[in-house]
Amino acid sequence: MAEARATQKQAPHPTLTSHRVSCLIDFFNVVPRVEAPADVYDALNSIFSALRASVPRPDHGVVELDVRLYGGWVTMSNAHSQAATWLLQALAIARGLYGGYRILPSCVFTLAEVPHVPLIGTVRRGGQKMVDTMICLDLLHFATADVPVVVMSDDDDMLPALLVAASRGPRDLRLVRRRALGVGKNDHCLSATNYTIQVYTY
């Protein structure tokens, strides 16, 4: 996975409004196949690299990247999926300080707004359920609290929530994806409000 690069026609790294950034990762959109524990480690390294390239490091201090990993982690019987088991094992050693970035990854089982209510059945019949909605709701939760947000996904289901978050005022919003700006049918939405959403590709 190549490093992320800015594709908006403006400063590639606007000044951060906070030294803590919420990074919402659509895991199986970024990493379509996970067939072994090694795939999870490779995926995390690629995700962390792209995030560091899209979030500026301040001249002084450390940026904390609250890396929230969304996916089909819980079965209908309320057990961890195989991928979730591998991911939790990897996260135990993935946390740490990397050149001015403190990586704080987590496997997401609940909404940020209601962390005491775990969601069951986010993986069903080999597919995912509720995952996109969870990302969009958490995006609005953090953006409303004026926390800088990075969304990492190529799924256009994220665009409505990004548009609403941007329309509510000056937010630090970044979208990291594979596609270049202008390729998507709805990319005009990304600059349709008074507050531009920064787009980075990897």
Coordinates of N, CA and C in Angstrom, one line a residue:
M1 N 0.8 -1.2 0.0 CA 0.0 0.0 0.0 C 0.9 1.2 0.0
A2 N 0.7 2.1 -1.0 CA 1.5 3.3 -1.0 C 1.1 4.3 0.0
E3 N 1.9 5.3 0.3 CA 1.6 6.3 1.3 C 0.5 7.2 0.7
A4 N -0.3 7.7 1.7 CA -1.4 8.5 1.3 C -0.9 9.9 0.8
R5 N -1.6 10.5 -0.2 CA -1.2 11.8 -0.6 C -2.4 12.6 -0.9
A6 N -2.3 13.9 -0.7 CA -3.5 14.8 -0.8 C -3.8 15.0 -2.3
T7 N -5.2 15.0 -2.5 CA -5.6 15.2 -3.9 C -6.5 16.4 -4.0
Q8 N -6.7 17.2 -2.9 CA -7.5 18.4 -3.0 C -6.5 19.5 -3.4
K9 N -7.0 20.5 -4.1 CA -6.1 21.6 -4.5 C -6.0 22.7 -3.4
Q10 N -5.3 22.3 -2.3 CA -5.1 23.2 -1.2 C -3.9 22.6 -0.4
A11 N -3.6 23.2 0.7 CA -2.5 22.8 1.5 C -2.7 21.3 1.9
P12 N -1.7 20.4 1.7 CA -1.9 19.0 1.9 C -2.0 18.7 3.4
H13 N -1.5 19.5 4.2 CA -1.6 19.2 5.7 C -2.0 20.4 6.4
P14 N -3.4 20.7 6.4 CA -3.8 21.9 7.2 C -3.5 21.7 8.7
T15 N -3.4 22.8 9.4 CA -3.0 22.7 10.8 C -4.1 21.9 11.6
L16 N -3.6 21.0 12.4 CA -4.5 20.2 13.3 C -5.1 21.1 14.4
T17 N -6.4 20.9 14.7 CA -7.1 21.6 15.7 C -6.9 20.9 17.1
S18 N -6.3 19.7 17.1 CA -6.2 18.9 18.3 C -5.0 17.9 18.0
H19 N -4.4 17.5 19.1 CA -3.3 16.5 19.0 C -3.9 15.1 19.1
R20 N -5.2 14.9 19.1 CA -5.8 13.6 19.1 C -6.8 13.5 18.0
V21 N -6.6 12.5 17.2 CA -7.4 12.4 15.9 C -8.1 11.0 16.0
S22 N -9.4 11.1 15.7 CA -10.2 9.8 15.6 C -10.2 9.3 14.2
C23 N -9.6 8.1 14.0 CA -9.5 7.5 12.7 C -10.4 6.3 12.6
L24 N -11.4 6.4 11.7 CA -12.4 5.4 11.6 C -12.2 4.6 10.3
I25 N -11.8 3.3 10.6 CA -11.3 2.4 9.5 C -12.3 1.4 9.1
D26 N -12.8 1.4 7.9 CA -13.6 0.4 7.3 C -12.8 -0.8 6.9
F27 N -12.5 -1.7 7.9 CA -11.4 -2.6 7.8 C -11.5 -3.5 6.6
F28 N -12.6 -4.1 6.3 CA -12.7 -5.1 5.2 C -13.0 -4.4 3.9
N29 N -13.2 -3.1 3.9 CA -13.1 -2.4 2.6 C -11.7 -2.1 2.3
V30 N -10.9 -1.8 3.3 CA -9.4 -1.5 3.0 C -8.7 -2.8 2.8
V31 N -9.1 -3.9 3.5 CA -8.4 -5.1 3.4 C -9.5 -6.2 3.1
P32 N -9.7 -6.4 1.8 CA -10.8 -7.3 1.4 C -10.7 -8.8 1.9
R33 N -9.4 -9.3 2.0 CA -9.3 -10.7 2.4 C -8.3 -10.8 3.6
V34 N -8.8 -11.6 4.6 CA -8.0 -11.9 5.7 C -8.1 -13.4 5.9
E35 N -7.0 -14.1 5.6 CA -7.1 -15.6 5.6 C -6.1 -16.2 6.6
A36 N -5.3 -15.3 7.3 CA -4.3 -15.8 8.2 C -3.9 -14.7 9.1
P37 N -3.3 -14.9 10.3 CA -2.9 -13.9 11.2 C -1.9 -12.9 10.5
A38 N -1.1 -13.4 9.6 CA -0.1 -12.5 9.0 C -0.8 -11.5 8.1
D39 N -1.9 -11.8 7.6 CA -2.7 -10.8 6.8 C -3.1 -9.6 7.7
V40 N -3.4 -9.9 8.9 CA -3.9 -8.8 9.8 C -2.7 -7.9 10.1
Y41 N -1.5 -8.5 10.4 CA -0.4 -7.7 10.7 C 0.0 -6.8 9.5
D42 N 0.0 -7.4 8.3 CA 0.3 -6.6 7.1 C -0.7 -5.5 6.9
A43 N -2.0 -5.8 7.2 CA -3.1 -4.8 7.0 C -2.9 -3.6 8.0
L44 N -2.5 -3.9 9.2 CA -2.3 -2.9 10.2 C -1.2 -2.0 9.9
N45 N -0.1 -2.6 9.4 CA 1.1 -1.8 9.0 C 0.7 -0.8 7.9
S46 N -0.1 -1.3 6.9 CA -0.5 -0.5 5.8 C -1.4 0.6 6.2
I47 N -2.3 0.3 7.1 CA -3.3 1.3 7.6 C -2.5 2.4 8.4
F48 N -1.7 2.0 9.3 CA -0.9 3.0 10.1 C -0.1 3.9 9.2
S49 N 0.5 3.3 8.2 CA 1.4 4.1 7.2 C 0.5 5.1 6.5
A50 N -0.6 4.7 6.0 CA -1.5 5.7 5.3 C -2.0 6.8 6.2
L51 N -2.3 6.4 7.4 CA -2.8 7.4 8.4 C -1.7 8.4 8.7
R52 N -0.5 8.0 9.0 CA 0.6 8.9 9.3 C 0.8 9.9 8.1
A53 N 0.6 9.4 6.9 CA 0.9 10.2 5.7 C -0.2 11.2 5.5
S54 N -1.4 11.0 6.1 CA -2.5 11.9 5.9 C -2.8 12.8 7.0
V55 N -2.1 12.6 8.2 CA -2.3 13.5 9.3 C -1.0 14.1 9.7
P56 N -1.0 15.5 9.7 CA 0.3 16.2 10.0 C 0.8 16.0 11.4
R57 N 2.1 15.9 11.5 CA 2.7 15.8 12.8 C 3.1 17.3 13.2
P58 N 2.7 17.7 14.4 CA 3.1 19.0 14.9 C 4.6 19.2 15.1
D59 N 5.0 20.5 15.1 CA 6.4 20.7 15.4 C 6.8 20.3 16.8
H60 N 5.9 20.3 17.7 CA 6.2 19.9 19.1 C 5.0 19.0 19.6
G61 N 5.4 18.0 20.4 CA 4.4 17.1 20.9 C 4.2 15.9 20.0
V62 N 3.1 15.1 20.4 CA 2.8 13.9 19.8 C 1.4 13.9 19.3
V63 N 1.1 13.3 18.2 CA -0.3 13.2 17.7 C -0.8 11.8 18.1
E64 N -1.9 11.7 18.8 CA -2.5 10.5 19.2 C -3.5 10.1 18.1
L65 N -3.3 8.9 17.5 CA -4.2 8.4 16.5 C -5.1 7.3 17.2
D66 N -6.3 7.7 17.4 CA -7.3 6.8 18.0 C -7.9 6.0 16.8
V67 N -7.2 4.8 16.5 CA -7.5 4.1 15.3 C -8.6 3.1 15.7
R68 N -9.9 3.4 15.2 CA -11.0 2.5 15.5 C -11.3 1.6 14.3
L69 N -11.2 0.3 14.4 CA -11.3 -0.6 13.4 C -12.7 -1.3 13.4
Y70 N -13.4 -1.0 12.3 CA -14.8 -1.5 12.2 C -14.9 -2.7 11.2
G71 N -15.7 -3.7 11.6 CA -15.8 -4.8 10.7 C -16.8 -5.8 11.3
G72 N -17.0 -6.9 10.7 CA -17.9 -8.0 11.2 C -17.2 -8.8 12.2
W73 N -17.2 -8.3 13.4 CA -16.4 -8.9 14.5 C -17.1 -9.9 15.4
V74 N -18.5 -9.8 15.4 CA -19.3 -10.5 16.4 C -20.4 -11.3 15.6
T75 N -20.4 -12.6 15.9 CA -21.4 -13.5 15.3 C -22.8 -13.3 15.9
M76 N -23.8 -14.0 15.3 CA -25.1 -13.9 15.9 C -25.2 -14.7 17.2
S77 N -24.3 -15.5 17.5 CA -24.2 -16.2 18.8 C -23.4 -15.5 19.8
N78 N -23.0 -14.2 19.5 CA -22.2 -13.3 20.4 C -20.8 -13.9 20.6
A79 N -20.2 -14.5 19.6 CA -18.8 -14.9 19.7 C -18.0 -14.1 18.7
H80 N -16.7 -14.0 19.0 CA -15.8 -13.3 18.1 C -15.6 -14.1 16.8
S81 N -15.6 -13.4 15.7 CA -15.3 -14.0 14.4 C -13.8 -14.4 14.5
Q82 N -13.4 -15.3 13.5 CA -12.0 -15.6 13.4 C -11.1 -14.4 13.2
A83 N -11.5 -13.5 12.3 CA -10.8 -12.3 12.0 C -10.7 -11.4 13.2
A84 N -11.7 -11.3 14.0 CA -11.7 -10.5 15.2 C -10.7 -11.1 16.2
T85 N -10.6 -12.4 16.3 CA -9.7 -13.1 17.2 C -8.2 -12.7 16.8
W86 N -7.9 -12.9 15.5 CA -6.6 -12.5 15.0 C -6.3 -11.1 15.2
L87 N -7.3 -10.2 15.0 CA -7.0 -8.7 15.2 C -6.8 -8.4 16.6
L88 N -7.5 -8.9 17.5 CA -7.3 -8.6 19.0 C -5.9 -9.1 19.4
Q89 N -5.5 -10.2 18.9 CA -4.1 -10.7 19.2 C -3.1 -9.7 18.7
A90 N -3.3 -9.2 17.5 CA -2.3 -8.3 16.8 C -2.3 -6.9 17.5
L91 N -3.5 -6.5 18.0 CA -3.5 -5.2 18.6 C -2.8 -5.1 20.0
A92 N -2.6 -6.3 20.6 CA -1.9 -6.3 21.8 C -0.4 -5.9 21.7
I93 N 0.1 -6.0 20.5 CA 1.5 -5.6 20.3 C 1.6 -4.4 19.3
A94 N 0.5 -4.0 18.7 CA 0.5 -2.9 17.7 C 0.5 -1.5 18.3
R95 N 0.1 -1.4 19.6 CA 0.1 -0.1 20.2 C 1.5 0.4 20.4
G96 N 1.7 1.7 20.2 CA 3.0 2.3 20.5 C 3.2 3.6 19.9
L97 N 4.4 4.1 20.1 CA 4.9 5.4 19.6 C 5.7 5.2 18.4
Y98 N 5.3 5.8 17.3 CA 6.0 5.7 16.0 C 6.4 7.0 15.4
G99 N 7.6 7.5 15.7 CA 8.0 8.8 15.1 C 7.1 10.0 15.3
G100 N 6.6 10.2 16.5 CA 5.8 11.4 16.7 C 4.3 11.0 16.7
Y101 N 3.9 9.8 16.4 CA 2.5 9.4 16.4 C 2.3 8.3 17.4
R102 N 1.4 8.5 18.3 CA 1.1 7.4 19.3 C -0.1 6.7 18.7
I103 N 0.0 5.4 18.3 CA -1.0 4.6 17.7 C -1.8 3.9 18.8
L104 N -3.1 4.2 18.8 CA -4.0 3.6 19.8 C -5.1 2.8 19.1
P105 N -4.8 1.7 18.6 CA -5.9 0.9 17.8 C -6.8 0.2 18.7
S106 N -8.0 0.0 18.2 CA -9.0 -0.8 18.9 C -10.0 -1.5 17.9
C107 N -10.5 -2.6 18.3 CA -11.5 -3.3 17.6 C -12.9 -2.8 18.1
V108 N -13.7 -2.3 17.2 CA -14.9 -1.6 17.6 C -16.1 -2.6 17.7
F109 N -16.7 -2.6 18.9 CA -17.8 -3.5 19.2 C -19.1 -2.7 19.6
T110 N -18.9 -1.4 19.9 CA -20.0 -0.5 20.3 C -19.9 0.9 19.6
L111 N -20.9 1.6 19.7 CA -20.9 3.0 19.2 C -20.2 3.9 20.2
A112 N -19.5 4.9 19.7 CA -18.9 5.9 20.6 C -19.9 6.6 21.5
E113 N -21.1 6.8 21.0 CA -22.1 7.5 21.8 C -22.7 6.7 22.9
V114 N -22.7 5.4 22.7 CA -23.3 4.5 23.7 C -22.4 3.3 23.9
P115 N -21.2 3.5 24.5 CA -20.2 2.5 24.6 C -20.6 1.3 25.5
H116 N -21.6 1.4 26.3 CA -22.0 0.4 27.2 C -23.0 -0.6 26.5
V117 N -23.3 -0.4 25.2 CA -24.2 -1.3 24.6 C -23.5 -2.0 23.4
P118 N -23.0 -3.3 23.6 CA -22.3 -4.0 22.6 C -23.3 -4.5 21.5
L119 N -22.9 -4.5 20.3 CA -23.8 -4.9 19.2 C -23.4 -6.3 18.8
I120 N -24.5 -7.1 18.6 CA -24.3 -8.5 18.3 C -24.7 -8.8 16.8
G121 N -24.0 -9.7 16.2 CA -24.4 -10.0 14.8 C -23.9 -9.1 13.7
T122 N -22.7 -8.5 13.9 CA -22.1 -7.7 12.9 C -21.5 -8.5 11.7
V123 N -21.5 -9.8 11.9 CA -21.1 -10.7 10.8 C -22.2 -11.7 10.7
R124 N -22.8 -11.9 9.5 CA -23.9 -12.8 9.3 C -23.8 -13.4 7.9
R125 N -23.9 -14.7 7.8 CA -23.8 -15.5 6.6 C -22.7 -15.1 5.7
G126 N -21.5 -14.9 6.3 CA -20.3 -14.5 5.6 C -20.2 -13.0 5.2
G127 N -21.2 -12.2 5.5 CA -21.2 -10.8 5.2 C -21.3 -9.9 6.5
Q128 N -21.3 -8.6 6.3 CA -21.3 -7.7 7.4 C -22.7 -7.1 7.6
K129 N -23.0 -6.7 8.8 CA -24.2 -6.0 9.1 C -24.0 -4.9 10.1
M130 N -24.5 -3.7 9.8 CA -24.5 -2.5 10.7 C -23.2 -1.8 10.6
V131 N -22.2 -2.3 10.0 CA -20.8 -1.7 10.1 C -20.8 -0.3 9.5
D132 N -21.3 -0.1 8.3 CA -21.3 1.2 7.7 C -22.1 2.2 8.5
T133 N -23.2 1.8 9.1 CA -24.0 2.7 9.9 C -23.2 3.1 11.2
M134 N -22.5 2.2 11.7 CA -21.7 2.4 12.9 C -20.6 3.5 12.6
I135 N -19.9 3.3 11.5 CA -18.9 4.3 11.1 C -19.5 5.7 10.9
C136 N -20.6 5.8 10.2 CA -21.3 7.1 9.9 C -21.7 7.8 11.2
L137 N -22.3 7.0 12.2 CA -22.8 7.6 13.4 C -21.6 8.0 14.3
D138 N -20.5 7.2 14.3 CA -19.3 7.7 15.1 C -18.7 8.9 14.4
L139 N -18.7 8.9 13.1 CA -18.2 10.1 12.4 C -18.9 11.4 12.9
L140 N -20.2 11.3 12.9 CA -21.0 12.5 13.4 C -20.8 12.8 14.9
H141 N -20.6 11.7 15.6 CA -20.3 11.9 17.1 C -19.1 12.7 17.3
F142 N -18.0 12.2 16.7 CA -16.7 12.9 16.9 C -16.6 14.3 16.3
A143 N -17.2 14.4 15.1 CA -17.1 15.7 14.4 C -17.9 16.7 15.1
T144 N -19.0 16.4 15.7 CA -19.9 17.3 16.5 C -19.1 17.8 17.7
A145 N -18.2 16.9 18.2 CA -17.4 17.2 19.4 C -16.2 18.0 19.1
D146 N -16.0 18.4 17.8 CA -14.9 19.1 17.3 C -13.6 18.3 17.4
V147 N -13.7 17.0 17.3 CA -12.5 16.1 17.3 C -12.1 15.9 15.8
P148 N -10.9 16.1 15.4 CA -10.5 15.8 14.0 C -10.8 14.4 13.7
V149 N -11.3 14.1 12.5 CA -11.7 12.8 12.1 C -11.1 12.4 10.7
V150 N -10.6 11.2 10.7 CA -10.2 10.6 9.4 C -11.0 9.4 9.2
V151 N -11.6 9.3 8.0 CA -12.4 8.1 7.6 C -11.6 7.4 6.5
M152 N -11.3 6.1 6.7 CA -10.5 5.4 5.7 C -11.4 4.3 5.1
S153 N -11.9 4.6 3.9 CA -12.8 3.7 3.2 C -13.0 4.2 1.7
D154 N -13.3 3.2 0.9 CA -13.6 3.5 -0.5 C -15.1 3.4 -0.8
D155 N -15.9 3.2 0.3 CA -17.3 3.0 0.2 C -18.0 4.3 0.2
D156 N -18.8 4.6 -0.9 CA -19.6 5.8 -1.0 C -20.7 5.9 0.1
D157 N -21.0 4.9 0.8 CA -21.9 5.0 1.9 C -21.5 6.0 3.0
M158 N -20.2 6.3 3.0 CA -19.7 7.3 4.0 C -19.9 8.7 3.6
L159 N -20.2 9.0 2.3 CA -20.3 10.3 1.8 C -21.4 11.1 2.4
P160 N -22.6 10.6 2.6 CA -23.7 11.4 3.2 C -23.3 11.9 4.6
A161 N -22.7 11.0 5.4 CA -22.3 11.4 6.8 C -21.2 12.5 6.8
L162 N -20.2 12.3 5.8 CA -19.2 13.3 5.7 C -19.8 14.7 5.3
L163 N -20.7 14.6 4.4 CA -21.4 15.9 3.9 C -22.1 16.6 5.1
V164 N -22.8 15.8 5.8 CA -23.6 16.4 7.0 C -22.6 17.0 8.0
A165 N -21.5 16.2 8.3 CA -20.6 16.7 9.3 C -19.9 18.0 8.8
A166 N -19.6 18.1 7.5 CA -18.9 19.2 7.0 C -19.8 20.4 6.9
S167 N -21.1 20.2 6.7 CA -22.1 21.3 6.6 C -22.4 22.0 8.0
R168 N -22.0 21.3 9.1 CA -22.3 21.9 10.4 C -21.3 22.9 10.9
G169 N -20.3 23.1 10.1 CA -19.3 24.1 10.6 C -17.9 23.6 10.2
P170 N -16.9 24.5 10.6 CA -15.5 24.1 10.2 C -15.0 22.9 11.0
R171 N -14.9 21.8 10.3 CA -14.4 20.5 11.0 C -13.1 20.1 10.3
D172 N -12.3 19.4 11.0 CA -11.1 18.8 10.4 C -11.5 17.4 10.0
L173 N -11.9 17.3 8.7 CA -12.4 16.0 8.2 C -11.5 15.6 7.0
R174 N -11.1 14.3 7.1 CA -10.2 13.8 6.1 C -10.7 12.4 5.6
L175 N -10.7 12.2 4.3 CA -11.1 10.9 3.7 C -9.9 10.3 3.1
V176 N -9.6 9.1 3.5 CA -8.4 8.4 2.9 C -9.0 7.2 2.1
R177 N -8.7 7.1 0.8 CA -9.2 6.0 0.0 C -8.3 5.7 -1.2
R178 N -8.6 4.7 -1.9 CA -7.8 4.3 -3.1 C -8.0 5.2 -4.3
R179 N -9.3 5.5 -4.6 CA -9.6 6.3 -5.8 C -9.2 7.7 -5.7
A180 N -8.7 8.2 -6.8 CA -8.3 9.6 -6.9 C -9.6 10.5 -6.9
L181 N -9.4 11.7 -6.5 CA -10.6 12.7 -6.4 C -11.0 12.9 -7.9
G182 N -12.4 12.8 -8.1 CA -12.9 13.0 -9.4 C -13.4 11.7 -10.0
V183 N -13.0 10.6 -9.5 CA -13.3 9.3 -10.1 C -14.8 8.9 -9.7
G184 N -15.1 9.2 -8.4 CA -16.4 8.8 -7.9 C -17.5 9.7 -8.5
K185 N -18.7 9.0 -8.7 CA -19.8 9.8 -9.3 C -20.3 10.9 -8.4
N186 N -20.1 10.8 -7.1 CA -20.5 11.8 -6.1 C -19.4 12.6 -5.5
D187 N -18.3 12.6 -6.1 CA -17.1 13.3 -5.6 C -17.4 14.8 -5.5
H188 N -18.4 15.3 -6.2 CA -18.7 16.8 -6.1 C -19.2 17.1 -4.7
C189 N -19.7 16.1 -4.0 CA -20.2 16.3 -2.6 C -19.0 16.8 -1.7
L190 N -17.8 16.3 -2.0 CA -16.7 16.6 -1.1 C -16.3 18.0 -1.0
S191 N -16.7 18.8 -2.0 CA -16.4 20.2 -1.9 C -17.7 21.1 -2.1
A192 N -18.8 20.5 -1.7 CA -20.1 21.1 -1.9 C -20.5 22.0 -0.8
T193 N -19.8 21.9 0.4 CA -20.2 22.7 1.5 C -19.1 23.9 1.6
N194 N -19.3 24.8 2.6 CA -18.4 25.8 2.8 C -17.0 25.3 3.4
Y195 N -17.0 24.1 3.9 CA -15.9 23.6 4.6 C -15.4 22.3 3.8
T196 N -14.3 22.4 3.2 CA -13.9 21.3 2.3 C -13.4 20.1 3.1
I197 N -13.7 18.9 2.6 CA -13.2 17.6 3.2 C -11.9 17.3 2.5
Q198 N -10.9 17.2 3.2 CA -9.6 16.8 2.7 C -9.6 15.4 2.2
V199 N -9.1 15.1 1.0 CA -9.1 13.8 0.4 C -7.7 13.3 0.1
Y200 N -7.4 12.1 0.6 CA -6.0 11.6 0.4 C -6.2 10.2 -0.3
T201 N -5.3 9.9 -1.1 CA -5.3 8.5 -1.8 C -4.1 7.8 -1.4
Y202 N -4.2 6.4 -1.4 CA -3.1 5.6 -1.0 C -2.9 4.5 -2.1

